[in-house]
Amino acid sequence: MLYDFEARLARPTALKIADLERNGRLKHVIFSRQFNRELIDHLCGIASMIQDLAQIPEGREFLGGRLAHLRAMLYFTQPSTRTFLSFMAACQMLGLTCNEIRDPSVSSEYKGESKFDSVRMFSSYFDLIIMRTREPRLAECCAYLMNDLDDFNQRSVPVVNGGSGADEHPTQALLDVYTAQRCFEFTSERDAPRRISFEALRARNPTLKKGLPGKTYCFCGDIGRGRTIRSFVNLLSLYSGVRMIFVSPEHERLRLPEELRARLLQSGVEVQESRDLDKVIEEVDLLYMTRIQHEWDTGDDKTSLKGADLSRYWLTQKLVSRMKEHAVILHPFPRNEEIAVEIDTDPRALYFTQARNGMWIRAALIAYLFDVDGAIMRTHPKLFAERHDYNLGNI
Ligand code: CP
């Protein structure tokens, strides 16, 4: 029966993940746990190729012709800057035409239309629905709705979760892992702090290795309500020898949830909790700062957080000066006071690069969903070989 999702929402994640695939590929993107190591590496590879192609006119023309026959609906009823704009830029790069609903009061939802009827209508006009909602699990339900339509031989399109409630933000996790991968390859000058060569770093720190395994990842701020953290740690837990330090206030809703801690331990992650960033800063390879997400405060939270000293969860220049030379500072943004603007010029502060990476990896994901990733893999070496053949210089 259409719109009857309760039983499906209650299933174990593994069954849900299978339900979001078609012909051995993801059809919908709802959970970060849909990405395995192989798919992450594939998407990161495609993202880097797209990034290269976008630098040259023939590459831009090629990319822009891939999906010019398709249209995307960006249904973002919860505020967003980066996810909305980077998805739009990614669509435009591949030639998709975009439309948007950001304010439901100017759509027929205002007249009482259900969100599910609205989403079904979007699927009548568009080929891809990317959605951000305050309601947890709405994107998941919309994916099941599309599957039901498929079963009834009705028009059905992929649904991509651009952030749902406080539970998941799978494409943010992709851009975070893409950024971390690039940083810990120590090859690209664009991904500072690689302004210092790997060899020079290794000379001063002989235990330093390339790659994500064996690193210490620290998450600081609102751990309990941070959907970006929840999704990113799922991907990091796929790598071996990973240690995670969660730094948050003692508060019940802000600290590491027990269910997440248990899952990480089960995946072989070494988990540590701290109440003070100052105590752990020197051990960290990647620091992931987050703001306190007051938009999720209940009346009780407002009372219990009133007057709390949250400055122990702010990154200061003094703390940064004690960080490892090769460490990386990320933040999903928006930021409040937890990272002072003065830190932005430190070569380890990579949150603007991280945000830009969102455009490349989201373009890679869309290319994959519409099966043009193979064409990108074939064309990238060809265009770049031609450029070198014509001696057009380095790119
Ligand atoms: N990181 C992130 O999701 O940012 P926006 O809320 O601006 O999309």
Short mmCIF file of C-alpha atoms and ligand atoms in Angstrom, two decimals, residues 79-83 132 169 172 332-334, ligand 1:
data_model
loop_
_atom_site.label_atom_id
_atom_site.label_comp_id
_atom_site.label_asym_id
_atom_site.label_seq_id
_atom_site.Cartn_x
_atom_site.Cartn_y
_atom_site.Cartn_z
CA PRO A 79 17.92 25.90 5.70
CA SER A 80 21.10 25.09 3.79
CA THR A 81 23.89 26.95 2.04
CA ARG A 82 26.59 24.40 1.16
CA THR A 83 24.54 21.27 0.47
CA ARG A 132 16.83 18.28 2.98
CA HIS A 169 23.80 13.44 6.16
CA GLN A 172 28.42 15.30 3.75
CA PRO A 332 30.97 20.96 8.10
CA PHE A 333 29.85 24.59 8.66
CA PRO A 334 28.02 26.78 9.40
N1 CP B 1 27.41 21.22 5.91
C1 CP B 1 26.15 21.54 5.59
O1 CP B 1 25.27 20.67 5.52
O2 CP B 1 25.93 22.85 5.36
P1 CP B 1 24.55 23.49 4.96
O3 CP B 1 23.63 23.28 6.15
O4 CP B 1 24.81 24.92 4.68
O5 CP B 1 24.03 22.73 3.78
#
